[in-house]
Amino acid sequence: MASETYSFQAEVSRLLDIVANALYSNKEVFLRELISNSSDACDKLRYAAITQPELTQDDPDFRVNIIPTKEARTVTVQDNGIGMNRDDLVENLGTIASSGTMKFMEQLEQARQQGESNQEALNMIGQFGVGFYAAFVVADKVEVETRKAGESQGWRWTSDGRGEFSIEETEDAPARGTRVRLHLKGDQDEFLEDARIRTIVQKYSDHIALPIYLREGEDAEQINTASALWTRPKSEITEDQYNEFYHHVAHAMDDPWLRIHFKAEGKVEYTGLLFVPGQKPFDLFHPDRKHGVKLYVRRVFITENCEDLVPAYLRFLRGVVDSEDLPLNISREMLQHNPRVTKIKQTLTTRVLNELKKKANKDAKAYGEFWEDFGAVLKEGLYEDTENQDTLLELARFHSSEREGLISLEDYVANMKEGQEAIYFVTGDTKEALAKSPQLEGFRAKGIEVLLLHHPIDDFWVPAVGTYKEMPFKSVTQGAADLDKFKSDQSEQDQGEQPDETTVGTLVAFLKTALEDKVKDVRQSERLTDSACCLVADEGDMDIHLERLLRQHGQTTPQSKRILEVNPRHPLINRLAETVKGQSNQADAKEAAYLLLDQARIMEGDNPEDPSAFAKRLSDLVAKGLAA
Ligand code: ADP
Ligand code: MG
C-alpha cells in the first residue's frame, strides 16, 4: 500500500513552527520526553498483559535502547512497549488532545520574544502533553516505526515537521513496540556522543523503573539504575533524584514544596511517595478535579485515574501509591468503591494532613505560601469530608480586616472582643474589594475582626460547617449587626452629627414607600460609619455574594429582595432627611432614593437595576448641583 499524507492539526503545526525555529539552551529535554513515552508505552503493555499474557510472552523483559549512529547522523530511541497501529499514529502524532496546549504555546511565544532570558519554556513541554514534538527541536526529520502488541502489521510515520506527515506499511518495524529515529539538524552532533547521552539519561531518567541501554545487542550498556525510586531506602535517594522523579510523575518543572515518602503498614500495606507542587498546576480548577497520584500494585503500573485513591480536595498531590495487597489483575472498574482503596485513601489523607500541620507549625511563612496556592482547594474538604473537618479547620488560613497576612481560626478567637459571640466574615470576589465593603465599617470602628473570604467555595463550606469550637460563623452582610453592645474605638463625635429620631424615622418611612417594590425593608444602620448606605440580606435569606455566584454559574436563582441600610450620620442621608421632613421637594427626594439604592448595588459589585436610568438620574443631579 502506498504512503498516505496527512496534514497536522492546525495547533500542532503552529507548535512545531515555534518549537523548530526558536533557540533553546536546553534542547536535551527531547530525550527525556522520548524516554518518558517509551516508559509509558511499557507500562501500558505490562498492564494489558495481566489479562492477556500472550501479548508479552515472546519478549517479557521491557527495555529502552538509545542508539546513536554517527555515519547516518541519527539518534534512535526504541522500546518494546505497546506500540501503535495506523489509527493510533494518526490520533497520537497528528493531533493534540490536551487542553493546556494553547497556554503552553503562549509561553513558548513569550519565551521567543524575550530571547535568551526565558530558556525554561521548552522544559515544560511534557507538562502539556506534547512532549513528542520536542523531537523537532533537534531533528529536521523524524521517523517512527512501530508495531502494536498483538498485531502483525507494522507502520512507518514520517515527517519533517512542516505541516504534514505520512504513514505507510513497513516490514522494518520492531517485532513489538516503537522505534523513533531522529535525523539530527546540522548543528546537533553533540547528541551522537555516548558521554552526552549518558549524562542526559542520568540527569533526567535515572528513576525510570525500566532499564535504559546505550546501543543495542552485544555492546548494549545499561545507563540507569532502573529500580522504582520509591522502593529504594530514603537514605539512598538524593534530593536531585527525588526532584527529577517529581518532574517525571508530575509533568512539572518546579521543585516540590513538600515531599512525603512513607511505608504504610497494618490493615493495608503500601508505599507512598507524594509531593505537593511548588507551583500551582495550570489545571487545578478543571471541573473534573483529577488528582495526580498514580496507582501501582507491587511495582506494576495500574492507572493514573483511580479516582477513589485521593480525595478531590487533595488533588494538587502528585506522586505514586504502590499497593502490596491489591490483586494484580484488578481492572480499573474494580477499583471503584473497592474497600482496600478506600482504606488507602483514609490513611493517606490522615498522613498528608498531619504533614501539612507539621509544616504549618514549623514554618508559618512557607505554609502561608502553600495556602495562597492551594487553600481554595483544601477548603473544599471542609464540606466534603466531615471526618477531617476539625483538622481542616485547624489548617485553614484567612485574610482579615484587622491584620496583615494570614491568620488561623485559633488566632481569630484569641483576638475576639469581650462579649463577642460569633466569628464574623464577609464573602466576595477579591480580598481587596472585601476590605472596602461598607458593611465592614461599623466592625472596624469597634475593632472587631472580620474574616475576608474571597474564594467561591467559602459560600458553601461556611454554612455547612456552621461553627468553630461552638462559635457560630456570622456574615456581616446578613441579618442585624448587633454592634451596640461593643465599645467604639472612635469617639462618637468623629462620626458626625446624627439627626433626631423622628427625622430619621420619617426618612426611613419615606424610603420604604419610595422603594417599596425594590427592597425588602429599609432601616437605620449600625454597621456603617463612612458610607451612606449598603445592602444586607435578611436573616434566613440567601447571602448576597452566594446568590450572585449561583447566577454567574447559570443557576436560575430568583433575586431576593434585600434590606437597604442607611447611615443617618452621613451628610447625604442627613440632607435627604431634612428634605423629606420639610416636604419641600419630594420628586427630587424620590430620585435620590433610587440613586441611593443603585449606589448600594454598585458597591456590592452588582449593576444598577437600569443602568441608563441610573446614568440619567446621576447626570441630572450633577447638572443641578453645578448650576446651583
Ligand atoms: P503525552 O506523552 O503527554 O501523551 P506526547 O506528545 O509525548 O504526549 O505523546 C503523544 C502520544 O503519542 C502518547 O500519549 C502516546 O499515545 C503516543 N506515543 C508516543 N510515543 C510512544 C511510544 N514510544 N510508544 C507508544 N505510544 C507512543
Ligand atoms: Mg510524553
PDB file of C-alpha atoms in Angstrom, residues 379-603:
ATOM      1  CA  LYS A 379     -11.211  24.199  51.834  1.00  0.00           C
ATOM      2  CA  GLU A 380     -13.402  22.037  49.620  1.00  0.00           C
ATOM      3  CA  GLY A 381     -12.688  19.333  52.178  1.00  0.00           C
ATOM      4  CA  LEU A 382     -14.430  21.386  54.821  1.00  0.00           C
ATOM      5  CA  TYR A 383     -17.726  20.486  53.334  1.00  0.00           C
ATOM      6  CA  GLU A 384     -16.872  17.220  51.612  1.00  0.00           C
ATOM      7  CA  ASP A 385     -15.013  15.426  54.363  1.00  0.00           C
ATOM      8  CA  THR A 386     -16.805  15.768  57.685  1.00  0.00           C
ATOM      9  CA  GLU A 387     -14.470  13.210  59.241  1.00  0.00           C
ATOM     10  CA  ASN A 388     -11.472  15.514  58.863  1.00  0.00           C
ATOM     11  CA  GLN A 389     -13.342  18.759  59.360  1.00  0.00           C
ATOM     12  CA  ASP A 390     -11.659  19.646  62.642  1.00  0.00           C
ATOM     13  CA  THR A 391      -8.183  19.112  61.239  1.00  0.00           C
ATOM     14  CA  LEU A 392      -9.050  21.111  58.145  1.00  0.00           C
ATOM     15  CA  LEU A 393     -10.393  23.974  60.273  1.00  0.00           C
ATOM     16  CA  GLU A 394      -7.080  23.939  62.092  1.00  0.00           C
ATOM     17  CA  LEU A 395      -5.213  24.057  58.776  1.00  0.00           C
ATOM     18  CA  ALA A 396      -7.315  26.839  57.273  1.00  0.00           C
ATOM     19  CA  ARG A 397      -5.867  30.340  56.974  1.00  0.00           C
ATOM     20  CA  PHE A 398      -7.661  33.617  56.347  1.00  0.00           C
ATOM     21  CA  HIS A 399      -7.140  37.223  55.492  1.00  0.00           C
ATOM     22  CA  SER A 400      -8.777  39.527  57.989  1.00  0.00           C
ATOM     23  CA  SER A 401      -9.976  43.097  58.214  1.00  0.00           C
ATOM     24  CA  GLU A 402      -7.729  43.846  61.174  1.00  0.00           C
ATOM     25  CA  ARG A 403      -4.357  42.312  60.335  1.00  0.00           C
ATOM     26  CA  GLU A 404      -1.854  41.900  57.539  1.00  0.00           C
ATOM     27  CA  GLY A 405      -1.072  38.373  56.420  1.00  0.00           C
ATOM     28  CA  LEU A 406      -2.877  35.172  57.143  1.00  0.00           C
ATOM     29  CA  ILE A 407      -4.475  34.099  60.403  1.00  0.00           C
ATOM     30  CA  SER A 408      -5.903  30.845  61.696  1.00  0.00           C
ATOM     31  CA  LEU A 409      -9.253  30.451  63.417  1.00  0.00           C
ATOM     32  CA  GLU A 410      -7.335  29.995  66.643  1.00  0.00           C
ATOM     33  CA  ASP A 411      -5.732  33.404  66.071  1.00  0.00           C
ATOM     34  CA  TYR A 412      -9.173  34.855  65.380  1.00  0.00           C
ATOM     35  CA  VAL A 413     -10.727  33.535  68.558  1.00  0.00           C
ATOM     36  CA  ALA A 414      -7.797  34.778  70.626  1.00  0.00           C
ATOM     37  CA  ASN A 415      -8.452  38.261  69.258  1.00  0.00           C
ATOM     38  CA  MET A 416     -12.195  38.379  69.925  1.00  0.00           C
ATOM     39  CA  LYS A 417     -13.735  41.318  71.813  1.00  0.00           C
ATOM     40  CA  GLU A 418     -15.309  40.844  75.177  1.00  0.00           C
ATOM     41  CA  GLY A 419     -18.873  39.710  74.696  1.00  0.00           C
ATOM     42  CA  GLN A 420     -18.287  38.707  71.059  1.00  0.00           C
ATOM     43  CA  GLU A 421     -20.220  35.572  70.357  1.00  0.00           C
ATOM     44  CA  ALA A 422     -19.657  34.950  66.673  1.00  0.00           C
ATOM     45  CA  ILE A 423     -16.899  34.644  64.104  1.00  0.00           C
ATOM     46  CA  TYR A 424     -17.680  37.427  61.646  1.00  0.00           C
ATOM     47  CA  PHE A 425     -16.943  37.013  57.974  1.00  0.00           C
ATOM     48  CA  VAL A 426     -17.715  38.550  54.617  1.00  0.00           C
ATOM     49  CA  THR A 427     -17.576  36.737  51.268  1.00  0.00           C
ATOM     50  CA  GLY A 428     -16.734  38.281  47.917  1.00  0.00           C
ATOM     51  CA  ASP A 429     -14.565  38.067  44.831  1.00  0.00           C
ATOM     52  CA  THR A 430     -11.268  39.581  45.938  1.00  0.00           C
ATOM     53  CA  LYS A 431      -9.833  40.382  49.323  1.00  0.00           C
ATOM     54  CA  GLU A 432      -9.069  43.925  48.181  1.00  0.00           C
ATOM     55  CA  ALA A 433     -12.724  44.591  47.328  1.00  0.00           C
ATOM     56  CA  LEU A 434     -13.837  42.924  50.539  1.00  0.00           C
ATOM     57  CA  ALA A 435     -11.578  45.063  52.661  1.00  0.00           C
ATOM     58  CA  LYS A 436     -13.511  48.066  51.341  1.00  0.00           C
ATOM     59  CA  SER A 437     -17.000  46.662  51.923  1.00  0.00           C
ATOM     60  CA  PRO A 438     -19.252  49.278  53.538  1.00  0.00           C
ATOM     61  CA  GLN A 439     -20.725  46.554  55.736  1.00  0.00           C
ATOM     62  CA  LEU A 440     -17.336  46.286  57.485  1.00  0.00           C
ATOM     63  CA  GLU A 441     -17.212  49.895  58.607  1.00  0.00           C
ATOM     64  CA  GLY A 442     -19.025  49.513  61.893  1.00  0.00           C
ATOM     65  CA  PHE A 443     -16.999  46.438  62.790  1.00  0.00           C
ATOM     66  CA  ARG A 444     -13.790  48.221  62.007  1.00  0.00           C
ATOM     67  CA  ALA A 445     -14.805  51.222  64.080  1.00  0.00           C
ATOM     68  CA  LYS A 446     -15.241  48.912  67.048  1.00  0.00           C
ATOM     69  CA  GLY A 447     -12.077  46.928  66.369  1.00  0.00           C
ATOM     70  CA  ILE A 448     -13.951  43.721  65.687  1.00  0.00           C
ATOM     71  CA  GLU A 449     -12.075  41.428  63.321  1.00  0.00           C
ATOM     72  CA  VAL A 450     -13.862  40.167  60.206  1.00  0.00           C
ATOM     73  CA  LEU A 451     -12.592  37.297  58.051  1.00  0.00           C
ATOM     74  CA  LEU A 452     -12.339  38.207  54.369  1.00  0.00           C
ATOM     75  CA  LEU A 453     -13.392  35.119  52.433  1.00  0.00           C
ATOM     76  CA  HIS A 454     -12.670  35.545  48.756  1.00  0.00           C
ATOM     77  CA  HIS A 455     -12.933  32.048  47.283  1.00  0.00           C
ATOM     78  CA  PRO A 456     -16.156  30.815  45.694  1.00  0.00           C
ATOM     79  CA  ILE A 457     -16.001  27.712  47.885  1.00  0.00           C
ATOM     80  CA  ASP A 458     -16.329  29.850  51.022  1.00  0.00           C
ATOM     81  CA  ASP A 459     -20.008  30.462  50.354  1.00  0.00           C
ATOM     82  CA  PHE A 460     -20.542  26.723  50.598  1.00  0.00           C
ATOM     83  CA  TRP A 461     -18.388  25.440  53.401  1.00  0.00           C
ATOM     84  CA  VAL A 462     -19.211  28.131  55.938  1.00  0.00           C
ATOM     85  CA  PRO A 463     -22.925  27.268  56.142  1.00  0.00           C
ATOM     86  CA  ALA A 464     -22.052  23.547  56.071  1.00  0.00           C
ATOM     87  CA  VAL A 465     -19.559  23.808  58.923  1.00  0.00           C
ATOM     88  CA  GLY A 466     -21.611  26.316  60.940  1.00  0.00           C
ATOM     89  CA  THR A 467     -19.347  26.659  63.969  1.00  0.00           C
ATOM     90  CA  TYR A 468     -15.746  26.530  65.118  1.00  0.00           C
ATOM     91  CA  LYS A 469     -15.306  25.361  68.712  1.00  0.00           C
ATOM     92  CA  GLU A 470     -19.005  26.080  69.237  1.00  0.00           C
ATOM     93  CA  MET A 471     -18.628  29.632  67.986  1.00  0.00           C
ATOM     94  CA  PRO A 472     -21.043  30.308  65.088  1.00  0.00           C
ATOM     95  CA  PHE A 473     -19.880  31.896  61.843  1.00  0.00           C
ATOM     96  CA  LYS A 474     -21.873  35.032  61.068  1.00  0.00           C
ATOM     97  CA  SER A 475     -21.942  37.018  57.830  1.00  0.00           C
ATOM     98  CA  VAL A 476     -21.624  40.785  58.206  1.00  0.00           C
ATOM     99  CA  THR A 477     -23.857  41.210  55.159  1.00  0.00           C
ATOM    100  CA  GLN A 478     -26.726  39.297  56.664  1.00  0.00           C
ATOM    101  CA  GLY A 479     -29.166  39.958  59.489  1.00  0.00           C
ATOM    102  CA  ALA A 480     -28.789  42.573  62.202  1.00  0.00           C
ATOM    103  CA  ALA A 481     -25.300  43.719  63.113  1.00  0.00           C
ATOM    104  CA  ASP A 482     -25.773  43.851  66.913  1.00  0.00           C
ATOM    105  CA  LEU A 483     -22.865  46.218  67.283  1.00  0.00           C
ATOM    106  CA  ASP A 484     -24.420  48.371  70.001  1.00  0.00           C
ATOM    107  CA  LYS A 485     -23.056  46.288  72.816  1.00  0.00           C
ATOM    108  CA  PHE A 486     -19.430  46.846  71.816  1.00  0.00           C
ATOM    109  CA  LYS A 487     -17.497  49.891  72.857  1.00  0.00           C
ATOM    110  CA  SER A 488     -16.368  52.037  69.971  1.00  0.00           C
ATOM    111  CA  ASP A 489     -12.697  52.673  69.272  1.00  0.00           C
ATOM    112  CA  GLN A 490     -13.592  56.049  67.778  1.00  0.00           C
ATOM    113  CA  SER A 491     -15.368  58.761  69.735  1.00  0.00           C
ATOM    114  CA  GLU A 492     -18.964  59.415  68.676  1.00  0.00           C
ATOM    115  CA  GLN A 493     -18.128  62.973  67.529  1.00  0.00           C
ATOM    116  CA  ASP A 494     -15.751  61.619  64.891  1.00  0.00           C
ATOM    117  CA  GLN A 495     -18.678  60.018  63.227  1.00  0.00           C
ATOM    118  CA  GLY A 496     -20.656  63.154  62.506  1.00  0.00           C
ATOM    119  CA  GLU A 497     -23.922  64.598  63.661  1.00  0.00           C
ATOM    120  CA  GLN A 498     -26.919  62.342  63.934  1.00  0.00           C
ATOM    121  CA  PRO A 499     -30.387  63.854  63.288  1.00  0.00           C
ATOM    122  CA  ASP A 500     -33.095  63.260  65.884  1.00  0.00           C
ATOM    123  CA  GLU A 501     -35.099  60.048  65.968  1.00  0.00           C
ATOM    124  CA  THR A 502     -38.241  61.445  64.342  1.00  0.00           C
ATOM    125  CA  THR A 503     -36.342  62.888  61.391  1.00  0.00           C
ATOM    126  CA  VAL A 504     -34.630  59.530  60.817  1.00  0.00           C
ATOM    127  CA  GLY A 505     -37.967  57.755  61.273  1.00  0.00           C
ATOM    128  CA  THR A 506     -39.623  59.971  58.663  1.00  0.00           C
ATOM    129  CA  LEU A 507     -36.802  59.359  56.210  1.00  0.00           C
ATOM    130  CA  VAL A 508     -36.910  55.583  56.692  1.00  0.00           C
ATOM    131  CA  ALA A 509     -40.672  55.597  56.198  1.00  0.00           C
ATOM    132  CA  PHE A 510     -40.275  57.716  53.062  1.00  0.00           C
ATOM    133  CA  LEU A 511     -37.642  55.393  51.604  1.00  0.00           C
ATOM    134  CA  LYS A 512     -39.769  52.354  52.358  1.00  0.00           C
ATOM    135  CA  THR A 513     -42.620  53.827  50.337  1.00  0.00           C
ATOM    136  CA  ALA A 514     -40.395  55.127  47.537  1.00  0.00           C
ATOM    137  CA  LEU A 515     -38.553  51.828  47.091  1.00  0.00           C
ATOM    138  CA  GLU A 516     -41.455  49.646  48.059  1.00  0.00           C
ATOM    139  CA  ASP A 517     -41.182  47.069  45.291  1.00  0.00           C
ATOM    140  CA  LYS A 518     -37.354  47.134  45.156  1.00  0.00           C
ATOM    141  CA  VAL A 519     -36.282  46.309  48.697  1.00  0.00           C
ATOM    142  CA  LYS A 520     -37.491  44.098  51.486  1.00  0.00           C
ATOM    143  CA  ASP A 521     -37.025  46.732  54.144  1.00  0.00           C
ATOM    144  CA  VAL A 522     -35.212  49.958  54.949  1.00  0.00           C
ATOM    145  CA  ARG A 523     -33.570  50.573  58.284  1.00  0.00           C
ATOM    146  CA  GLN A 524     -31.092  52.706  60.128  1.00  0.00           C
ATOM    147  CA  SER A 525     -27.684  51.058  60.015  1.00  0.00           C
ATOM    148  CA  GLU A 526     -25.438  50.085  62.872  1.00  0.00           C
ATOM    149  CA  ARG A 527     -22.732  48.812  60.624  1.00  0.00           C
ATOM    150  CA  LEU A 528     -21.986  51.932  58.566  1.00  0.00           C
ATOM    151  CA  THR A 529     -19.677  54.726  59.646  1.00  0.00           C
ATOM    152  CA  ASP A 530     -18.353  56.249  56.386  1.00  0.00           C
ATOM    153  CA  SER A 531     -20.654  55.140  53.594  1.00  0.00           C
ATOM    154  CA  ALA A 532     -24.161  56.456  53.093  1.00  0.00           C
ATOM    155  CA  CYS A 533     -25.870  53.131  52.602  1.00  0.00           C
ATOM    156  CA  CYS A 534     -25.451  49.414  51.997  1.00  0.00           C
ATOM    157  CA  LEU A 535     -27.480  46.316  51.246  1.00  0.00           C
ATOM    158  CA  VAL A 536     -27.767  43.364  53.577  1.00  0.00           C
ATOM    159  CA  ALA A 537     -29.547  40.041  53.348  1.00  0.00           C
ATOM    160  CA  ASP A 538     -32.352  39.385  55.770  1.00  0.00           C
ATOM    161  CA  GLU A 539     -31.730  36.735  58.381  1.00  0.00           C
ATOM    162  CA  GLY A 540     -32.608  33.448  56.679  1.00  0.00           C
ATOM    163  CA  ASP A 541     -32.325  34.813  53.130  1.00  0.00           C
ATOM    164  CA  MET A 542     -29.541  33.723  50.831  1.00  0.00           C
ATOM    165  CA  ASP A 543     -26.294  35.607  51.251  1.00  0.00           C
ATOM    166  CA  ILE A 544     -25.795  38.303  48.597  1.00  0.00           C
ATOM    167  CA  HIS A 545     -22.488  37.022  47.272  1.00  0.00           C
ATOM    168  CA  LEU A 546     -23.633  33.398  47.118  1.00  0.00           C
ATOM    169  CA  GLU A 547     -26.702  34.409  45.169  1.00  0.00           C
ATOM    170  CA  ARG A 548     -24.616  36.271  42.620  1.00  0.00           C
ATOM    171  CA  LEU A 549     -22.206  33.338  42.374  1.00  0.00           C
ATOM    172  CA  LEU A 550     -25.022  30.918  41.623  1.00  0.00           C
ATOM    173  CA  ARG A 551     -26.435  33.262  38.996  1.00  0.00           C
ATOM    174  CA  GLN A 552     -22.999  33.541  37.361  1.00  0.00           C
ATOM    175  CA  HIS A 553     -22.898  29.771  37.156  1.00  0.00           C
ATOM    176  CA  GLY A 554     -26.164  29.673  35.302  1.00  0.00           C
ATOM    177  CA  GLN A 555     -28.404  28.759  38.201  1.00  0.00           C
ATOM    178  CA  THR A 556     -31.778  30.442  37.897  1.00  0.00           C
ATOM    179  CA  THR A 557     -31.893  31.701  41.431  1.00  0.00           C
ATOM    180  CA  PRO A 558     -34.596  34.335  41.856  1.00  0.00           C
ATOM    181  CA  GLN A 559     -33.071  37.581  43.034  1.00  0.00           C
ATOM    182  CA  SER A 560     -34.005  38.022  46.698  1.00  0.00           C
ATOM    183  CA  LYS A 561     -35.089  41.445  47.862  1.00  0.00           C
ATOM    184  CA  ARG A 562     -32.540  42.979  50.182  1.00  0.00           C
ATOM    185  CA  ILE A 563     -32.640  45.284  53.140  1.00  0.00           C
ATOM    186  CA  LEU A 564     -31.322  48.789  52.490  1.00  0.00           C
ATOM    187  CA  GLU A 565     -29.476  50.199  55.467  1.00  0.00           C
ATOM    188  CA  VAL A 566     -28.819  53.941  55.673  1.00  0.00           C
ATOM    189  CA  ASN A 567     -26.307  55.808  57.754  1.00  0.00           C
ATOM    190  CA  PRO A 568     -28.013  58.866  59.320  1.00  0.00           C
ATOM    191  CA  ARG A 569     -24.647  60.432  60.198  1.00  0.00           C
ATOM    192  CA  HIS A 570     -23.674  60.635  56.554  1.00  0.00           C
ATOM    193  CA  PRO A 571     -24.124  64.184  55.127  1.00  0.00           C
ATOM    194  CA  LEU A 572     -26.104  62.879  52.157  1.00  0.00           C
ATOM    195  CA  ILE A 573     -28.578  60.978  54.316  1.00  0.00           C
ATOM    196  CA  ASN A 574     -28.666  63.945  56.627  1.00  0.00           C
ATOM    197  CA  ARG A 575     -29.651  66.303  53.829  1.00  0.00           C
ATOM    198  CA  LEU A 576     -32.137  63.850  52.429  1.00  0.00           C
ATOM    199  CA  ALA A 577     -33.754  63.510  55.846  1.00  0.00           C
ATOM    200  CA  GLU A 578     -34.120  67.279  56.074  1.00  0.00           C
ATOM    201  CA  THR A 579     -35.615  67.483  52.572  1.00  0.00           C
ATOM    202  CA  VAL A 580     -38.115  64.757  53.302  1.00  0.00           C
ATOM    203  CA  LYS A 581     -39.040  66.302  56.653  1.00  0.00           C
ATOM    204  CA  GLY A 582     -39.519  69.723  55.091  1.00  0.00           C
ATOM    205  CA  GLN A 583     -41.637  68.136  52.361  1.00  0.00           C
ATOM    206  CA  SER A 584     -40.041  70.695  50.050  1.00  0.00           C
ATOM    207  CA  ASN A 585     -39.003  68.610  47.108  1.00  0.00           C
ATOM    208  CA  GLN A 586     -40.487  65.118  47.171  1.00  0.00           C
ATOM    209  CA  ALA A 587     -39.784  64.452  43.487  1.00  0.00           C
ATOM    210  CA  ASP A 588     -36.033  65.056  43.880  1.00  0.00           C
ATOM    211  CA  ALA A 589     -36.010  63.045  47.088  1.00  0.00           C
ATOM    212  CA  LYS A 590     -37.520  60.116  45.253  1.00  0.00           C
ATOM    213  CA  GLU A 591     -34.857  60.306  42.566  1.00  0.00           C
ATOM    214  CA  ALA A 592     -32.234  60.386  45.308  1.00  0.00           C
ATOM    215  CA  ALA A 593     -33.768  57.278  46.847  1.00  0.00           C
ATOM    216  CA  TYR A 594     -33.297  55.389  43.594  1.00  0.00           C
ATOM    217  CA  LEU A 595     -29.742  56.643  43.302  1.00  0.00           C
ATOM    218  CA  LEU A 596     -29.047  55.528  46.838  1.00  0.00           C
ATOM    219  CA  LEU A 597     -30.215  52.010  46.101  1.00  0.00           C
ATOM    220  CA  ASP A 598     -28.191  51.764  42.889  1.00  0.00           C
ATOM    221  CA  GLN A 599     -25.135  53.045  44.718  1.00  0.00           C
ATOM    222  CA  ALA A 600     -25.514  50.249  47.247  1.00  0.00           C
ATOM    223  CA  ARG A 601     -25.806  47.740  44.411  1.00  0.00           C
ATOM    224  CA  ILE A 602     -22.639  49.034  42.763  1.00  0.00           C
ATOM    225  CA  MET A 603     -20.716  48.701  45.997  1.00  0.00           C
TER     226      MET A 603
END
